[in-house]
Amino acid sequence: MKGERVFSLDLLRVLACYMVIQVHAGEFYYIGDGGTVVSGDDALWVNIYNSLFRTAVPLFIMITGYFVLPVREQMNVFFKKRFTRVLIPFIVWCVLYALYAFVMGKTDIEGMFTNIAKIPVNYGVEVGHLWYIYMLIGLYLFFPIVSPWLNSASRNSLHFYLIIWAITLLLPYIHQVFPEVLGECYWNPTSLLYYFTGFLGFAILGFYLKKFCIVKSKLDLPVGFSLIIIGYIVTYSLFANRLNTQELVSDLELSWNYGTINVAMMALGLFLVIKNIKYRKDTILKKVITSISVLSYGIYLVHIIVLNFFFWAFNDVFASAAIKIPLLAICTFLGSYIIIKVISYLPKSKYIIG
């Protein structure tokens, strides 16, 4: 039925929302000034906790592909509906974060207005998590273009795309040996497989799972858990091995790259494990899961402010990141939900929280 909620995907969206917050909570404990690596016991705990949680963004995109693809509306109708929900709150929060940076003394009045003026170009330095919205808007722009193919795509044609996309997920590792491959050079960044790469693959994977794997299979759990375990071992091990050899976080996070085969394996595994969870009873638990899922975009938008508050409140109280990371994440998750829930009762709140 159109508009009917899918509990398993609401649950998956809630988990992904929490995972994003915990990943950001962990950033306090391994990222130093100038993007340098801070190694030590805290960084080890970050790796233990958050290697699995790097799947959050791919899961969000898979859920988006599951529900949105293929686009069946007229292009103008689709853009109006999606961009009203996504773009307006995004601009509102870019402005709020620019103001927040000024109030917290991280920039002056000129810097605040500069950050606001540059929204069409890129986010301000204080709102780094909003990179995701630019990427999401880019996917929305492309969805109506790819949808005619998806409407008639056979299983084999989808396999063709997804297999090549999976091969591109090996490129971050191949580049460690061969910096330029398949036609890459300084005058040509678009290699042979360039047009198969990126986040679109996760969206099409979500569509594929809806079209061909919606029926529960006895293989879902064993395959799903196997993908999670293997993907986690690779992700954790590579991060741990690079922790004491890399100076910059951008180099350390090789195995945390969203466009890697190991992260994709974990995301697919989680999707397979959770997609068949049923909960038909209209209980408080189901209502809470649904409520958080509905408000997840607003939670994502506000959570950095809330996280900074709890970091200030708790960081000096506990010694180890083993305690601080989950504590910060849980408090931020609940605090953000409460704030967005309150805002949701305001008139025209959709323009603030989506």
Short mmCIF file of C-alpha atoms in Angstrom, two decimals:
data_model
loop_
_atom_site.label_atom_id
_atom_site.label_comp_id
_atom_site.label_asym_id
_atom_site.label_seq_id
_atom_site.Cartn_x
_atom_site.Cartn_y
_atom_site.Cartn_z
CA MET A 1 0.00 0.00 0.00
CA LYS A 2 1.30 3.43 -0.93
CA GLY A 3 2.54 5.35 2.09
CA GLU A 4 2.69 2.23 4.30
CA ARG A 5 5.72 2.23 6.53
CA VAL A 6 8.21 -0.63 6.54
CA PHE A 7 9.24 -1.29 10.14
CA SER A 8 12.50 -3.02 9.27
CA LEU A 9 13.68 -0.05 7.20
CA ASP A 10 12.53 2.41 9.84
CA LEU A 11 14.66 0.42 12.29
CA LEU A 12 17.58 0.41 9.86
CA ARG A 13 17.27 4.18 9.39
CA VAL A 14 17.27 4.70 13.17
CA LEU A 15 20.38 2.52 13.54
CA ALA A 16 22.11 4.39 10.72
CA CYS A 17 21.22 7.71 12.34
CA TYR A 18 22.76 6.57 15.63
CA MET A 19 25.83 5.20 13.88
CA VAL A 20 26.51 8.56 12.20
CA ILE A 21 26.41 10.24 15.59
CA GLN A 22 28.76 7.72 17.18
CA VAL A 23 31.23 8.04 14.31
CA HIS A 24 31.28 11.80 14.88
CA ALA A 25 31.63 11.29 18.64
CA GLY A 26 34.73 9.22 17.98
CA GLU A 27 36.37 11.99 15.96
CA PHE A 28 37.37 13.79 19.13
CA TYR A 29 39.72 10.93 20.01
CA TYR A 30 41.87 10.33 16.96
CA ILE A 31 41.79 13.56 14.91
CA GLY A 32 44.30 16.23 15.94
CA ASP A 33 45.03 19.75 14.77
CA GLY A 34 45.31 20.12 11.03
CA GLY A 35 43.82 16.71 10.38
CA THR A 36 46.75 14.87 11.95
CA VAL A 37 46.41 11.44 13.55
CA VAL A 38 46.32 11.13 17.34
CA SER A 39 47.23 7.53 18.08
CA GLY A 40 47.01 5.70 21.39
CA ASP A 41 44.44 3.73 23.36
CA ASP A 42 41.59 6.12 22.56
CA ALA A 43 42.17 5.70 18.84
CA LEU A 44 42.11 1.93 19.29
CA TRP A 45 38.67 2.19 20.89
CA VAL A 46 37.50 4.41 18.04
CA ASN A 47 38.50 1.65 15.62
CA ILE A 48 36.82 -1.10 17.66
CA TYR A 49 33.54 0.81 17.96
CA ASN A 50 33.25 2.64 14.69
CA SER A 51 34.66 0.41 11.96
CA LEU A 52 31.24 -1.22 11.60
CA PHE A 53 29.47 2.13 11.89
CA ARG A 54 31.09 3.49 8.73
CA THR A 55 28.19 1.78 6.99
CA ALA A 56 25.77 4.50 8.14
CA VAL A 57 25.95 6.68 5.02
CA PRO A 58 25.75 3.75 2.57
CA LEU A 59 22.74 2.44 4.50
CA PHE A 60 20.98 5.81 4.25
CA ILE A 61 21.55 5.83 0.50
CA MET A 62 20.40 2.23 0.09
CA ILE A 63 17.19 3.10 1.95
CA THR A 64 16.75 6.14 -0.29
CA GLY A 65 17.19 3.99 -3.39
CA TYR A 66 14.78 1.41 -1.98
CA PHE A 67 11.98 3.94 -1.57
CA VAL A 68 12.66 6.49 -4.29
CA LEU A 69 13.83 4.47 -7.28
CA PRO A 70 12.56 4.34 -9.91
CA VAL A 71 11.11 7.85 -9.99
CA ARG A 72 7.60 7.62 -11.43
CA GLU A 73 6.58 11.27 -11.03
CA GLN A 74 7.12 14.08 -13.47
CA MET A 75 10.56 15.58 -12.99
CA ASN A 76 9.26 18.94 -11.77
CA VAL A 77 6.95 17.25 -9.25
CA PHE A 78 9.76 15.03 -7.96
CA PHE A 79 12.20 17.92 -7.58
CA LYS A 80 9.66 20.16 -5.88
CA LYS A 81 8.75 17.52 -3.30
CA ARG A 82 12.28 16.34 -2.60
CA PHE A 83 14.01 19.69 -2.60
CA THR A 84 11.34 21.30 -0.41
CA ARG A 85 11.99 18.63 2.18
CA VAL A 86 15.79 18.59 1.84
CA LEU A 87 17.06 21.89 0.45
CA ILE A 88 15.15 24.44 2.54
CA PRO A 89 16.05 22.88 5.95
CA PHE A 90 19.62 22.49 4.71
CA ILE A 91 19.91 26.22 3.97
CA VAL A 92 18.28 27.08 7.30
CA TRP A 93 20.80 24.95 9.19
CA CYS A 94 23.77 26.25 7.21
CA VAL A 95 22.78 29.73 8.41
CA LEU A 96 22.23 28.49 11.97
CA TYR A 97 25.64 26.81 12.03
CA ALA A 98 27.29 29.96 10.75
CA LEU A 99 25.61 31.85 13.59
CA TYR A 100 26.57 29.09 16.04
CA ALA A 101 30.24 29.37 15.04
CA PHE A 102 30.10 33.13 15.68
CA VAL A 103 28.39 32.77 19.06
CA MET A 104 30.95 30.14 20.14
CA GLY A 105 33.80 32.45 19.20
CA LYS A 106 35.09 30.24 16.37
CA THR A 107 34.75 33.00 13.79
CA ASP A 108 34.12 36.72 13.62
CA ILE A 109 31.12 38.51 12.14
CA GLU A 110 32.79 38.70 8.75
CA GLY A 111 33.51 34.98 8.82
CA MET A 112 29.91 34.27 9.74
CA PHE A 113 28.55 36.14 6.73
CA THR A 114 31.22 34.59 4.51
CA ASN A 115 30.11 31.11 5.55
CA ILE A 116 26.51 32.04 4.76
CA ALA A 117 27.42 33.55 1.38
CA LYS A 118 29.41 30.49 0.34
CA ILE A 119 26.52 28.00 0.83
CA PRO A 120 26.04 27.65 -2.96
CA VAL A 121 29.74 26.78 -3.22
CA ASN A 122 30.30 24.57 -0.18
CA TYR A 123 29.54 24.27 3.52
CA GLY A 124 31.40 26.29 6.12
CA VAL A 125 34.21 24.67 8.04
CA GLU A 126 32.03 24.31 11.12
CA VAL A 127 29.36 22.25 9.38
CA GLY A 128 31.43 19.52 7.77
CA HIS A 129 28.76 16.87 8.25
CA LEU A 130 26.56 18.68 5.75
CA TRP A 131 28.70 17.39 2.88
CA TYR A 132 26.12 14.61 2.79
CA ILE A 133 23.34 16.96 1.69
CA TYR A 134 25.25 18.15 -1.37
CA MET A 135 25.83 14.53 -2.34
CA LEU A 136 22.16 13.65 -1.72
CA ILE A 137 20.98 16.55 -3.88
CA GLY A 138 23.30 15.33 -6.62
CA LEU A 139 21.70 11.88 -6.44
CA TYR A 140 18.23 13.39 -6.61
CA LEU A 141 19.23 15.29 -9.73
CA PHE A 142 20.31 12.06 -11.37
CA PHE A 143 17.49 9.77 -10.19
CA PRO A 144 14.96 10.88 -12.87
CA ILE A 145 17.62 10.31 -15.52
CA VAL A 146 18.45 6.74 -14.48
CA SER A 147 14.84 5.78 -13.68
CA PRO A 148 13.69 4.96 -17.24
CA TRP A 149 16.42 2.32 -17.38
CA LEU A 150 15.50 0.97 -13.96
CA ASN A 151 11.84 0.72 -14.95
CA SER A 152 12.69 -1.91 -17.54
CA ALA A 153 15.99 -3.25 -16.21
CA SER A 154 16.29 -7.02 -15.99
CA ARG A 155 18.06 -8.82 -13.19
CA ASN A 156 21.02 -9.48 -15.51
CA SER A 157 21.38 -5.84 -16.55
CA LEU A 158 21.36 -4.78 -12.90
CA HIS A 159 23.94 -7.47 -12.16
CA PHE A 160 26.08 -6.03 -14.94
CA TYR A 161 26.06 -2.58 -13.36
CA LEU A 162 26.49 -3.79 -9.77
CA ILE A 163 29.39 -6.12 -10.60
CA ILE A 164 31.31 -3.34 -12.33
CA TRP A 165 30.45 -0.98 -9.45
CA ALA A 166 31.77 -3.60 -7.01
CA ILE A 167 35.04 -3.72 -8.96
CA THR A 168 35.36 0.07 -8.59
CA LEU A 169 35.16 -0.42 -4.82
CA LEU A 170 38.61 -2.00 -5.06
CA LEU A 171 40.13 1.14 -6.62
CA PRO A 172 41.09 2.82 -3.30
CA TYR A 173 43.34 -0.17 -2.62
CA ILE A 174 44.59 -0.50 -6.19
CA HIS A 175 45.61 3.15 -6.03
CA GLN A 176 47.96 2.32 -3.15
CA VAL A 177 50.03 0.32 -5.64
CA PHE A 178 49.21 2.11 -8.90
CA PRO A 179 48.29 5.77 -8.26
CA GLU A 180 46.92 6.11 -11.80
CA VAL A 181 45.04 3.29 -13.51
CA LEU A 182 42.77 2.69 -16.50
CA GLY A 183 43.51 5.98 -18.22
CA GLU A 184 43.87 8.22 -15.17
CA CYS A 185 46.40 11.00 -15.49
CA TYR A 186 46.65 14.63 -14.49
CA TRP A 187 44.65 15.75 -17.54
CA ASN A 188 42.08 12.94 -17.25
CA PRO A 189 40.63 12.01 -13.82
CA THR A 190 37.80 10.06 -15.49
CA SER A 191 39.16 6.53 -15.75
CA LEU A 192 37.62 3.61 -17.65
CA LEU A 193 35.26 2.76 -14.76
CA TYR A 194 34.68 6.33 -13.56
CA TYR A 195 31.02 6.45 -14.57
CA PHE A 196 30.23 3.33 -12.54
CA THR A 197 31.74 4.64 -9.29
CA GLY A 198 30.25 6.50 -6.38
CA PHE A 199 27.23 6.60 -4.12
CA LEU A 200 24.78 5.92 -6.97
CA GLY A 201 25.78 2.28 -6.66
CA PHE A 202 24.36 2.07 -3.14
CA ALA A 203 21.08 3.61 -4.32
CA ILE A 204 20.78 1.12 -7.18
CA LEU A 205 21.70 -1.69 -4.77
CA GLY A 206 18.80 -0.61 -2.56
CA PHE A 207 16.49 -0.66 -5.57
CA TYR A 208 17.80 -4.10 -6.57
CA LEU A 209 17.12 -5.51 -3.11
CA LYS A 210 13.55 -4.19 -3.24
CA LYS A 211 12.91 -5.63 -6.69
CA PHE A 212 14.54 -9.01 -6.38
CA CYS A 213 15.28 -9.75 -2.72
CA ILE A 214 12.24 -8.46 -0.85
CA VAL A 215 11.01 -12.00 -0.11
CA LYS A 216 12.62 -13.51 2.97
CA SER A 217 15.26 -16.09 2.15
CA LYS A 218 16.92 -18.65 4.39
CA LEU A 219 20.24 -17.31 3.10
CA ASP A 220 19.63 -13.73 4.29
CA LEU A 221 21.00 -14.24 7.81
CA PRO A 222 24.04 -16.45 7.08
CA VAL A 223 25.05 -14.36 4.08
CA GLY A 224 24.35 -11.11 5.92
CA PHE A 225 26.36 -12.02 9.03
CA SER A 226 29.20 -13.40 6.91
CA LEU A 227 29.44 -10.13 4.98
CA ILE A 228 29.40 -8.13 8.23
CA ILE A 229 32.11 -10.23 9.88
CA ILE A 230 34.44 -10.36 6.88
CA GLY A 231 33.93 -6.67 6.13
CA TYR A 232 34.55 -5.70 9.75
CA ILE A 233 37.75 -7.74 10.00
CA VAL A 234 39.14 -6.06 6.87
CA THR A 235 38.02 -2.59 7.96
CA TYR A 236 39.32 -2.91 11.51
CA SER A 237 42.60 -4.58 10.58
CA LEU A 238 43.61 -2.06 7.92
CA PHE A 239 42.78 0.88 10.18
CA ALA A 240 44.76 -0.68 13.05
CA ASN A 241 47.76 -1.41 10.83
CA ARG A 242 47.85 2.16 9.51
CA LEU A 243 47.26 3.86 12.87
CA ASN A 244 50.94 4.14 13.79
CA THR A 245 52.26 4.71 10.27
CA GLN A 246 50.09 7.50 8.89
CA GLU A 247 50.41 11.15 9.87
CA LEU A 248 47.18 12.41 8.29
CA VAL A 249 43.65 11.23 9.02
CA SER A 250 42.86 11.32 5.30
CA ASP A 251 45.48 8.59 4.79
CA LEU A 252 44.60 6.65 7.94
CA GLU A 253 40.95 6.23 6.96
CA LEU A 254 41.63 4.23 3.79
CA SER A 255 39.53 1.27 4.94
CA TRP A 256 36.82 3.63 6.24
CA ASN A 257 36.27 5.07 2.78
CA TYR A 258 32.60 4.72 1.81
CA GLY A 259 33.67 3.64 -1.64
CA THR A 260 35.49 0.49 -0.51
CA ILE A 261 34.45 -3.12 -0.94
CA ASN A 262 34.67 -3.88 2.79
CA VAL A 263 32.32 -1.04 3.80
CA ALA A 264 29.89 -2.06 1.05
CA MET A 265 29.98 -5.65 2.31
CA MET A 266 29.08 -4.58 5.83
CA ALA A 267 26.28 -2.30 4.59
CA LEU A 268 24.77 -5.05 2.45
CA GLY A 269 25.14 -7.50 5.31
CA LEU A 270 23.30 -5.25 7.76
CA PHE A 271 20.57 -4.64 5.23
CA LEU A 272 20.07 -8.37 4.68
CA VAL A 273 20.02 -9.11 8.41
CA ILE A 274 17.51 -6.40 9.31
CA LYS A 275 15.27 -6.21 6.23
CA ASN A 276 13.03 -9.09 7.29
CA ILE A 277 12.38 -7.99 10.87
CA LYS A 278 8.64 -7.74 11.39
CA TYR A 279 6.87 -5.93 14.21
CA ARG A 280 3.20 -5.60 13.51
CA LYS A 281 1.97 -4.77 17.02
CA ASP A 282 1.18 -1.10 17.51
CA THR A 283 3.31 -0.70 20.63
CA ILE A 284 5.27 2.15 22.17
CA LEU A 285 8.48 0.68 20.75
CA LYS A 286 7.13 0.74 17.22
CA LYS A 287 5.85 4.28 17.64
CA VAL A 288 9.22 5.46 18.97
CA ILE A 289 11.14 3.78 16.13
CA THR A 290 8.78 5.32 13.58
CA SER A 291 9.00 8.74 15.20
CA ILE A 292 12.81 8.72 15.23
CA SER A 293 12.88 7.49 11.64
CA VAL A 294 10.55 10.27 10.48
CA LEU A 295 12.68 12.87 12.28
CA SER A 296 16.07 11.40 11.32
CA TYR A 297 16.89 14.19 8.86
CA GLY A 298 16.35 16.83 11.52
CA ILE A 299 18.38 14.79 13.99
CA TYR A 300 21.21 14.64 11.49
CA LEU A 301 21.09 18.39 10.93
CA VAL A 302 21.19 19.38 14.62
CA HIS A 303 23.38 16.71 16.15
CA ILE A 304 26.77 18.44 15.87
CA ILE A 305 25.64 21.27 18.15
CA VAL A 306 24.29 18.77 20.68
CA LEU A 307 27.42 16.61 20.42
CA ASN A 308 29.68 19.57 21.13
CA PHE A 309 27.66 20.35 24.25
CA PHE A 310 27.94 16.83 25.65
CA PHE A 311 31.64 16.70 24.79
CA TRP A 312 32.12 19.84 26.88
CA ALA A 313 30.03 18.33 29.69
CA PHE A 314 31.51 14.82 29.84
CA ASN A 315 34.97 14.77 28.31
CA ASP A 316 36.83 15.61 31.53
CA VAL A 317 34.63 13.39 33.70
CA PHE A 318 35.78 10.05 32.25
CA ALA A 319 39.29 8.98 31.36
CA SER A 320 38.83 6.50 28.54
CA ALA A 321 37.23 6.82 25.12
CA ALA A 322 35.84 3.34 25.75
CA ILE A 323 33.25 5.05 27.96
CA LYS A 324 33.15 8.49 26.44
CA ILE A 325 32.37 7.53 22.84
CA PRO A 326 29.15 5.56 23.49
CA LEU A 327 28.13 7.96 26.25
CA LEU A 328 28.49 10.99 23.99
CA ALA A 329 26.71 9.19 21.16
CA ILE A 330 23.72 8.03 23.24
CA CYS A 331 23.24 11.40 24.94
CA THR A 332 23.57 13.24 21.62
CA PHE A 333 21.17 10.87 19.90
CA LEU A 334 18.50 11.26 22.58
CA GLY A 335 19.08 14.99 23.01
CA SER A 336 18.87 15.64 19.28
CA TYR A 337 15.68 13.62 19.01
CA ILE A 338 14.05 15.57 21.84
CA ILE A 339 15.03 18.91 20.28
CA ILE A 340 13.73 17.97 16.84
CA LYS A 341 10.57 16.45 18.31
CA VAL A 342 9.81 19.73 20.09
CA ILE A 343 10.51 21.72 16.91
CA SER A 344 8.17 19.40 14.99
CA TYR A 345 5.20 20.83 16.89
CA LEU A 346 5.93 24.34 15.61
CA PRO A 347 4.01 25.74 12.62
CA LYS A 348 5.85 25.24 9.32
CA SER A 349 8.37 23.03 11.09
CA LYS A 350 8.93 21.03 7.89
CA TYR A 351 11.00 23.94 6.61
CA ILE A 352 13.33 23.49 9.58
CA ILE A 353 13.53 19.74 10.14
CA GLY A 354 12.43 18.35 6.77
#
